Coordinates of C-alpha atoms in Angstrom, one line a residue:
X19 CA 58.2 -5.1 -0.6
X20 CA 60.4 -2.8 1.5
X21 CA 63.7 -4.2 2.6
X22 CA 65.8 -2.3 5.2
X23 CA 69.3 -2.8 6.3
X24 CA 70.5 -2.7 9.9
X25 CA 70.1 -4.9 12.9
X26 CA 66.3 -4.8 13.2
X27 CA 64.4 -3.1 16.0
X28 CA 62.6 0.2 15.3
X29 CA 64.8 1.7 12.6
X30 CA 66.4 0.7 9.4
X31 CA 68.1 2.1 6.3
X32 CA 67.8 1.5 2.6
X33 CA 69.5 3.5 -0.2
X34 CA 70.9 5.9 2.5
X35 CA 67.3 6.8 3.7
X36 CA 66.6 6.2 7.3
X37 CA 63.3 4.4 8.1
X38 CA 61.5 4.4 11.5
X39 CA 58.3 2.9 12.9
X40 CA 55.6 5.5 13.5
X41 CA 52.0 5.3 14.5
X42 CA 50.4 5.7 11.1
X43 CA 46.8 5.8 12.4
X44 CA 47.3 9.4 13.6
X45 CA 46.1 10.8 10.2
X46 CA 43.9 7.9 9.3
X47 CA 40.1 7.7 8.8
X48 CA 37.9 5.0 10.4
X49 CA 34.5 4.0 9.0
X50 CA 32.1 1.4 10.2
X51 CA 29.0 -0.4 8.8
X52 CA 27.4 -0.2 12.2
X53 CA 27.7 2.4 15.0
X54 CA 29.6 4.6 12.5
X55 CA 29.5 7.7 14.7
X56 CA 31.8 5.8 17.1
X57 CA 34.3 4.6 14.5
X58 CA 36.7 7.5 14.9
X59 CA 37.0 6.7 18.7
X60 CA 39.3 3.9 17.8
X61 CA 41.8 6.5 16.5
X62 CA 41.7 9.0 19.4
X63 CA 44.8 7.7 21.2
X64 CA 42.8 6.7 24.3
X65 CA 43.4 3.0 25.2
X66 CA 41.2 3.2 28.3
X67 CA 37.7 1.6 28.4
X68 CA 35.9 5.0 28.2
X69 CA 35.0 5.2 24.5
X70 CA 34.7 2.4 22.0
X71 CA 33.3 1.1 18.7
X72 CA 31.3 -2.1 18.9
X73 CA 29.9 -4.4 16.2
X74 CA 26.6 -6.0 16.8
X75 CA 25.9 -8.8 14.3
X76 CA 27.8 -10.9 11.9
X77 CA 29.1 -8.8 9.0
X78 CA 29.4 -5.6 10.9
X79 CA 32.9 -4.1 10.2
X80 CA 35.3 -1.4 11.1
X81 CA 37.7 -0.2 8.4
X82 CA 40.8 2.0 8.9
X83 CA 42.2 3.8 5.8
X84 CA 45.8 4.7 6.3
X85 CA 45.7 7.0 3.2
X86 CA 48.3 5.2 1.2
X87 CA 49.9 1.8 0.8
X88 CA 52.8 1.3 3.3
X89 CA 54.8 -1.4 4.9
X90 CA 53.1 -2.4 8.2
X91 CA 55.4 -3.0 11.2
X92 CA 52.8 -3.9 13.8
X93 CA 49.0 -3.9 14.5
X94 CA 47.6 -3.6 18.0
X95 CA 43.9 -3.7 18.8
X96 CA 42.8 -2.7 22.3
X97 CA 39.7 -4.6 23.4
X98 CA 37.5 -5.1 26.4
X99 CA 37.8 -8.9 26.2
X100 CA 40.7 -10.0 23.9
X101 CA 39.4 -13.6 24.0
X102 CA 36.3 -12.3 22.1
X103 CA 38.7 -11.4 19.2
X104 CA 38.5 -15.1 18.0
X105 CA 35.0 -14.3 16.9
X106 CA 36.2 -11.7 14.4
X107 CA 38.2 -11.7 11.1
X108 CA 41.0 -9.3 10.8
X109 CA 42.1 -8.3 7.2
X110 CA 44.6 -6.2 5.3
X111 CA 44.1 -4.7 1.8
X112 CA 46.0 -2.6 -0.6
X113 CA 42.9 -1.4 -2.5
X114 CA 39.9 -1.9 -0.2
X115 CA 38.5 -4.6 -2.5
X116 CA 40.8 -7.7 -2.1
X117 CA 41.3 -8.6 1.5
X118 CA 43.9 -11.0 3.1
X119 CA 43.2 -12.4 6.5
X120 CA 45.7 -11.8 9.3
X121 CA 45.9 -11.9 13.1
X122 CA 45.0 -15.6 13.5
X123 CA 46.3 -18.0 16.1
X124 CA 48.2 -19.7 13.3
X125 CA 48.7 -19.1 9.7
X126 CA 46.4 -16.8 7.8
X127 CA 46.9 -15.3 4.3
X128 CA 49.2 -12.7 6.0
X129 CA 50.8 -14.6 8.9
X130 CA 52.1 -12.8 12.0
X131 CA 55.9 -13.0 11.9
X132 CA 56.2 -13.2 15.7
X133 CA 52.9 -14.9 16.3
X134 CA 49.5 -13.6 17.2
X135 CA 49.7 -12.2 20.7
X136 CA 46.7 -12.0 23.1
X137 CA 47.3 -9.8 26.2
X138 CA 45.0 -8.8 29.1
X139 CA 43.5 -5.9 27.1
X140 CA 44.8 -6.2 23.5
X141 CA 45.7 -8.4 20.6
X142 CA 48.7 -7.8 18.4
X143 CA 50.5 -9.0 15.3
X144 CA 53.5 -8.1 13.1
X145 CA 52.1 -9.0 9.7
X146 CA 54.4 -10.4 7.0
X147 CA 56.9 -13.1 6.5
X148 CA 59.7 -14.0 8.7
X149 CA 63.0 -12.4 7.7
X150 CA 66.1 -14.5 7.3
X151 CA 68.2 -11.4 7.6
X152 CA 67.4 -10.7 11.2
X153 CA 66.0 -7.3 10.2
X154 CA 62.5 -6.8 11.7
X155 CA 61.4 -4.7 8.6
X156 CA 62.3 -7.3 5.9
X157 CA 59.2 -9.0 4.7
X158 CA 56.8 -6.4 6.2
X159 CA 53.3 -6.6 4.5
X160 CA 52.2 -3.6 2.4
X161 CA 48.7 -2.4 3.0
X162 CA 46.5 0.7 3.0
X163 CA 43.4 -0.7 4.8
X164 CA 42.8 -2.7 8.0
X165 CA 39.4 -4.2 8.7
X166 CA 37.8 -6.0 11.6
X167 CA 34.6 -8.0 10.7
X168 CA 32.2 -9.6 13.2
X169 CA 31.7 -13.3 12.5
X170 CA 29.3 -14.0 15.4
X171 CA 27.0 -12.0 17.5
X172 CA 29.0 -10.9 20.5
X173 CA 27.9 -8.0 22.7
X174 CA 31.2 -7.8 24.6
X175 CA 33.3 -7.1 21.5
X176 CA 34.4 -3.5 22.1
X177 CA 37.3 -1.9 20.3
X178 CA 38.8 1.0 22.2
X179 CA 41.8 1.8 20.0
X180 CA 43.6 0.5 17.0
X181 CA 47.3 1.3 16.7
X182 CA 49.1 0.5 13.4
X183 CA 52.9 1.1 13.2
X184 CA 54.3 1.6 9.7
X185 CA 57.8 1.9 8.3
X186 CA 58.3 5.5 7.0
X187 CA 61.2 7.5 5.8
X188 CA 62.5 9.8 8.6
X189 CA 63.0 13.5 7.9

């Protein structure tokens, strides 16, 4: 687990190394069990409703590989209808085999430290455990993979963008 000193927010320090939050999906790979040609659209930086990936039936999934295990600061999924997100399972994994559920209204194997947030066009979560130090990075969950799996048939579940912020050492 990564523990950072400081007062929280978007930067921290450990062992005289400065850490910052960055969008770690910029160099990531997205794959899907259905509509795979549109999987990379969720990583193109476009949060408008123009291009999207959509699951079709229960079991369809979208997986984002961050390339290496890292502490996750925040996950935001941009959707056509955020209320439809309750028909999906969101998971984090270090190895792509063992998955831990997250982004639930309450609890989950990897709870959201500030709660699961549903906005007009997105859902978001800061996965991990609450920090008693007041530092936002303490307790950040470490993962390499993020997965969205359809639980019910839902034609309006359209993912436009996935943004994952991770804690990384600054140059």
